[in-house]
Amino acid sequence: MSVFDHKEFDDHEHVAFFNDKASGLQAIIAVHNTNLGPSLGGCRMWAYQNSDEALNDVLRLSRGMTYKAAMADLKLGGGKSVIIGNPRKDKSAEKMRAMGQFVDSLGGKYITAEDSGIAVADIQLMAENTAYVGGVEAKYRYDGGPADGNPAPSTAYGVFVGLEASVRHKFGSDLRGVRVAIQGLGHVGYRLAEHLHQQGAKLYVTDIFPESLEKASQNLGANVVAPDEIFALDVDVFSPCALGAAVNTSSLMQLKAGVIAGAANNQLAEEAYGEILRDKGILYAPDYVINAGGVIDIYHQRMLSTADAMRAHIEKIGDTLEQIFVRSESDRLATNLVANKMAEERFNR
Ligand code: NAD
């Protein structure tokens, strides 16, 4: 296993490996870039087959966080950490405390938070040994309501604001009567559906579990469709809020929507599909720009901030997307590639 000539190595500033014999913790932290501020990124626990797979993940994900933070106008850089092990079988309080020591050893260059396999309770154990944690103490909620530490309401609000900006750009209209197909009614997707319903959008929804579908049908008047029917619907907006790679060779052939704007990470199965969407006249809101509400939330929870400041910051997602769309047209470049360029201009400045 090599680091400097690894295919995912991208001039990362710091890659640290940690082996705590007493607890059995094996973990890696990657700090990609700190030009804009200390790096922030979740800690993922996963049953990686080997340490190379873990290294691959941490290098790739930490780089993505640099781009996300830059486009969200945060004074943060990009980092990520991974713990090697099955979160259901291999997790222990000792390992989480040891992870806190590991995070602390970087002296604030990396701030950790939740990710797959790591819950708030795990971060609280890490916090016994380090102050460099986010997402444990919730003081504010973007709408002034009681904060519970779940970033999904902020993410959903950001996606809503971004979807509204995308519709305005593409169709020159507000959301009244706009037909939106939402794939995945989980923590983010259901809340997004509520916002859209309030603004008069017509909803089409799918999920692999029925509970939230019934709720959306009853409370929001949503039309429920089967998971494989969501792509080909005659709608204005397709909103991927389930897993990655919703835009793939199969869905590209079926999509009729004029806008793609959703919460899921890594929506394009290949970066090159951005140009295909542009050729087809489909306006794509780059995933890491539109879904940044959660990371903006974590940032404000750590600062001496207010609910109003958090909300205003999330609402900037709409302006940022508009800048991307305008530049995509003037530079004749796909929106995902424009976003990458703009992020690089910001963090390389
Ligand atoms: P979630 O797990 O609560 O919801 C995902 C939903 O998608 C679930 O209800 C699941 O049943 C459904 N689903 C899975 N496969 C499906 C399929 N093939 N067809 C239809 N539905 C399917 O997750 P979430 O927190 O709502 O996040 C949604 C997406 O947004 C994820 O990709 C996540 O990485 C991304 N995201 C979330 C946040 C956040 O704050 N929660 C922040 C940034 C990005």
Short mmCIF file of C-alpha atoms in Angstrom, two decimals, residues 96-335:
data_model
loop_
_atom_site.label_atom_id
_atom_site.label_comp_id
_atom_site.label_asym_id
_atom_site.label_seq_id
_atom_site.Cartn_x
_atom_site.Cartn_y
_atom_site.Cartn_z
CA MET A 96 -14.30 5.62 20.40
CA ARG A 97 -12.27 7.19 23.23
CA ALA A 98 -9.05 6.15 21.47
CA MET A 99 -10.39 7.75 18.29
CA GLY A 100 -10.83 10.96 20.30
CA GLN A 101 -7.13 10.80 21.24
CA PHE A 102 -6.21 10.28 17.60
CA VAL A 103 -8.29 13.29 16.48
CA ASP A 104 -6.75 15.37 19.29
CA SER A 105 -3.22 14.44 18.25
CA LEU A 106 -3.67 16.51 15.08
CA GLY A 107 -4.06 19.61 17.24
CA GLY A 108 -7.24 20.97 15.63
CA LYS A 109 -6.20 20.51 12.01
CA TYR A 110 -9.08 18.02 11.73
CA ILE A 111 -12.58 18.30 13.28
CA THR A 112 -14.64 15.14 13.27
CA ALA A 113 -18.42 14.51 13.09
CA GLU A 114 -20.87 11.69 12.36
CA ASP A 115 -20.91 9.60 9.21
CA SER A 116 -21.98 6.06 8.27
CA GLY A 117 -21.58 3.72 11.23
CA ILE A 118 -20.89 6.53 13.73
CA ALA A 119 -23.68 8.01 15.87
CA VAL A 120 -23.90 11.05 18.16
CA ALA A 121 -23.21 8.79 21.18
CA ASP A 122 -19.91 7.68 19.59
CA ILE A 123 -18.85 11.29 18.97
CA GLN A 124 -19.67 12.06 22.60
CA LEU A 125 -17.23 9.34 23.68
CA MET A 126 -14.59 10.81 21.36
CA ALA A 127 -15.32 14.23 22.89
CA GLU A 128 -14.05 12.93 26.27
CA ASN A 129 -10.57 13.17 24.75
CA THR A 130 -10.82 16.00 22.26
CA ALA A 131 -12.58 19.32 21.71
CA TYR A 132 -12.29 18.90 17.95
CA VAL A 133 -15.74 17.43 17.34
CA GLY A 134 -18.87 18.74 15.65
CA GLY A 135 -22.47 17.65 15.66
CA VAL A 136 -22.70 16.73 19.37
CA GLU A 137 -24.10 19.87 20.85
CA ALA A 138 -27.01 21.46 19.04
CA LYS A 139 -27.84 25.02 20.04
CA TYR A 140 -29.70 26.33 17.02
CA ARG A 141 -32.15 25.17 14.39
CA TYR A 142 -32.34 27.12 11.15
CA ASP A 143 -36.05 27.90 11.67
CA GLY A 144 -35.68 28.85 15.34
CA GLY A 145 -37.29 25.60 16.55
CA PRO A 146 -35.78 23.32 19.22
CA ALA A 147 -32.46 21.89 18.05
CA ASP A 148 -31.89 18.14 18.37
CA GLY A 149 -28.51 17.81 16.64
CA ASN A 150 -29.91 16.19 13.50
CA PRO A 151 -28.55 18.10 10.46
CA ALA A 152 -31.25 16.67 8.12
CA PRO A 153 -33.69 19.62 8.56
CA SER A 154 -30.93 22.03 7.48
CA THR A 155 -29.94 19.80 4.58
CA ALA A 156 -33.57 19.56 3.45
CA TYR A 157 -34.04 23.32 3.70
CA GLY A 158 -30.89 23.90 1.64
CA VAL A 159 -32.05 21.45 -1.02
CA PHE A 160 -35.43 23.19 -1.08
CA VAL A 161 -33.80 26.62 -1.55
CA GLY A 162 -31.50 25.18 -4.24
CA LEU A 163 -34.35 23.44 -6.05
CA GLU A 164 -36.35 26.66 -6.04
CA ALA A 165 -33.36 28.57 -7.51
CA SER A 166 -32.88 25.87 -10.17
CA VAL A 167 -36.56 26.04 -11.21
CA ARG A 168 -36.40 29.83 -11.33
CA HIS A 169 -33.34 29.66 -13.57
CA LYS A 170 -34.66 26.95 -15.89
CA PHE A 171 -38.35 27.82 -16.16
CA GLY A 172 -38.46 31.42 -14.88
CA SER A 173 -41.19 30.44 -12.42
CA ASP A 174 -41.84 29.81 -8.75
CA LEU A 175 -42.83 26.35 -7.48
CA ARG A 176 -46.60 26.60 -7.88
CA GLY A 177 -47.79 23.69 -10.01
CA VAL A 178 -44.22 22.51 -10.69
CA ARG A 179 -44.09 18.70 -10.85
CA VAL A 180 -41.31 17.20 -8.72
CA ALA A 181 -40.34 13.51 -8.55
CA ILE A 182 -38.55 12.62 -5.30
CA GLN A 183 -36.55 9.39 -5.08
CA GLY A 184 -36.20 8.44 -1.39
CA LEU A 185 -38.40 9.81 1.40
CA GLY A 186 -35.93 9.47 4.27
CA HIS A 187 -34.73 12.10 6.73
CA VAL A 188 -34.07 14.64 4.01
CA GLY A 189 -36.49 13.59 1.24
CA TYR A 190 -39.62 13.72 3.41
CA ARG A 191 -38.79 17.15 4.81
CA LEU A 192 -38.05 18.41 1.31
CA ALA A 193 -41.46 17.12 0.20
CA GLU A 194 -43.10 19.12 3.01
CA HIS A 195 -41.39 22.36 1.92
CA LEU A 196 -42.35 21.78 -1.71
CA HIS A 197 -45.94 20.98 -0.82
CA GLN A 198 -46.18 24.23 1.15
CA GLN A 199 -45.12 26.14 -1.97
CA GLY A 200 -47.72 24.44 -4.16
CA ALA A 201 -45.56 21.91 -6.01
CA LYS A 202 -47.15 18.68 -7.27
CA LEU A 203 -45.32 15.68 -5.85
CA TYR A 204 -44.45 12.21 -7.17
CA VAL A 205 -42.62 10.06 -4.65
CA THR A 206 -41.02 6.66 -4.28
CA ASP A 207 -39.17 4.67 -1.65
CA ILE A 208 -38.38 1.02 -1.01
CA PHE A 209 -40.25 1.20 2.32
CA PRO A 210 -43.98 2.00 2.42
CA GLU A 211 -44.36 3.96 5.72
CA SER A 212 -43.31 7.41 4.58
CA LEU A 213 -45.03 6.92 1.22
CA GLU A 214 -48.40 6.50 2.89
CA LYS A 215 -47.75 9.56 5.02
CA ALA A 216 -46.77 11.64 1.97
CA SER A 217 -49.84 10.49 0.09
CA GLN A 218 -52.20 11.36 2.95
CA ASN A 219 -50.59 14.56 4.24
CA LEU A 220 -49.02 16.04 1.13
CA GLY A 221 -51.26 14.71 -1.64
CA ALA A 222 -48.24 13.01 -3.22
CA ASN A 223 -48.60 10.47 -6.03
CA VAL A 224 -46.81 7.27 -5.09
CA VAL A 225 -44.93 5.36 -7.80
CA ALA A 226 -42.75 2.22 -7.85
CA PRO A 227 -38.96 2.74 -7.46
CA ASP A 228 -38.22 1.89 -11.11
CA GLU A 229 -40.94 4.24 -12.41
CA ILE A 230 -39.53 7.43 -10.88
CA PHE A 231 -37.04 8.27 -13.67
CA ALA A 232 -39.35 8.27 -16.70
CA LEU A 233 -42.15 10.39 -15.21
CA ASP A 234 -43.36 13.40 -17.13
CA VAL A 235 -42.19 15.91 -14.51
CA ASP A 236 -40.27 19.20 -14.33
CA VAL A 237 -37.79 18.23 -11.61
CA PHE A 238 -36.11 14.96 -10.63
CA SER A 239 -34.86 15.03 -7.03
CA PRO A 240 -32.53 12.16 -6.04
CA CYS A 241 -32.66 11.80 -2.25
CA ALA A 242 -31.77 8.12 -1.82
CA LEU A 243 -28.44 6.61 -2.83
CA GLY A 244 -25.61 7.72 -5.13
CA ALA A 245 -25.39 7.18 -8.91
CA ALA A 246 -29.08 8.00 -9.59
CA VAL A 247 -27.90 9.51 -12.88
CA ASN A 248 -26.55 6.50 -14.75
CA THR A 249 -26.67 5.01 -18.25
CA SER A 250 -30.15 3.61 -17.68
CA SER A 251 -31.79 6.67 -16.04
CA LEU A 252 -30.16 9.05 -18.56
CA MET A 253 -32.19 7.38 -21.32
CA GLN A 254 -35.44 7.80 -19.37
CA LEU A 255 -35.28 11.23 -17.71
CA LYS A 256 -37.79 13.79 -18.99
CA ALA A 257 -37.27 16.36 -16.22
CA GLY A 258 -35.67 19.71 -17.08
CA VAL A 259 -33.97 20.02 -13.68
CA ILE A 260 -32.09 17.59 -11.40
CA ALA A 261 -31.86 18.90 -7.84
CA GLY A 262 -31.65 16.59 -4.84
CA ALA A 263 -29.85 15.69 -1.63
CA ALA A 264 -28.02 12.48 -2.50
CA ASN A 265 -24.22 12.44 -2.60
CA ASN A 266 -22.44 11.43 -5.81
CA GLN A 267 -25.54 11.63 -8.00
CA LEU A 268 -23.62 11.28 -11.26
CA ALA A 269 -22.35 7.71 -11.76
CA GLU A 270 -19.58 9.34 -13.86
CA GLU A 271 -18.40 12.99 -13.80
CA ALA A 272 -18.67 12.93 -17.61
CA TYR A 273 -22.46 12.60 -17.38
CA GLY A 274 -22.58 16.29 -16.46
CA GLU A 275 -21.80 17.16 -20.11
CA ILE A 276 -24.48 14.73 -21.34
CA LEU A 277 -27.04 16.47 -19.11
CA ARG A 278 -25.95 19.85 -20.48
CA ASP A 279 -26.30 18.57 -24.06
CA LYS A 280 -29.80 17.32 -23.24
CA GLY A 281 -30.74 20.70 -21.77
CA ILE A 282 -31.19 19.27 -18.28
CA LEU A 283 -30.08 21.73 -15.58
CA TYR A 284 -28.11 19.83 -12.92
CA ALA A 285 -27.62 21.38 -9.46
CA PRO A 286 -24.24 19.91 -8.36
CA ASP A 287 -24.86 17.58 -5.43
CA TYR A 288 -22.22 18.82 -3.02
CA VAL A 289 -23.35 22.41 -3.49
CA ILE A 290 -27.09 21.85 -3.02
CA ASN A 291 -26.76 19.39 -0.11
CA ALA A 292 -24.39 21.53 2.01
CA GLY A 293 -27.08 22.60 4.53
CA GLY A 294 -25.95 19.91 6.99
CA VAL A 295 -22.31 20.95 7.04
CA ILE A 296 -23.35 24.62 7.32
CA ASP A 297 -25.45 23.56 10.33
CA ILE A 298 -22.49 21.82 12.01
CA TYR A 299 -20.31 24.89 11.39
CA HIS A 300 -22.79 27.25 13.06
CA GLN A 301 -23.28 24.88 16.01
CA ARG A 302 -19.53 25.17 16.70
CA MET A 303 -19.45 28.96 16.33
CA LEU A 304 -20.99 31.61 18.54
CA SER A 305 -23.81 31.91 16.03
CA THR A 306 -27.58 32.37 15.83
CA ALA A 307 -30.46 30.54 14.16
CA ASP A 308 -30.93 33.55 11.84
CA ALA A 309 -27.27 33.52 10.75
CA MET A 310 -27.51 29.80 10.07
CA ARG A 311 -30.65 30.21 8.00
CA ALA A 312 -29.18 33.11 5.99
CA HIS A 313 -26.07 31.04 5.32
CA ILE A 314 -28.13 28.07 4.10
CA GLU A 315 -30.14 30.37 1.84
CA LYS A 316 -26.90 31.40 0.08
CA ILE A 317 -26.98 27.96 -1.57
CA GLY A 318 -29.54 29.40 -4.02
CA ASP A 319 -27.25 32.32 -4.99
CA THR A 320 -24.24 30.03 -5.38
CA LEU A 321 -26.19 27.75 -7.71
CA GLU A 322 -27.29 30.73 -9.79
CA GLN A 323 -23.62 31.76 -10.17
CA ILE A 324 -22.78 28.23 -11.30
CA PHE A 325 -25.63 28.15 -13.83
CA VAL A 326 -24.67 31.53 -15.33
CA ARG A 327 -21.02 30.51 -15.64
CA SER A 328 -21.96 27.13 -17.10
CA GLU A 329 -23.75 28.96 -19.91
CA SER A 330 -20.99 31.52 -20.53
CA ASP A 331 -18.16 28.94 -20.37
CA ARG A 332 -20.19 26.21 -22.14
CA LEU A 333 -19.16 23.80 -19.41
CA ALA A 334 -21.20 21.30 -17.38
CA THR A 335 -22.42 22.62 -14.03
#
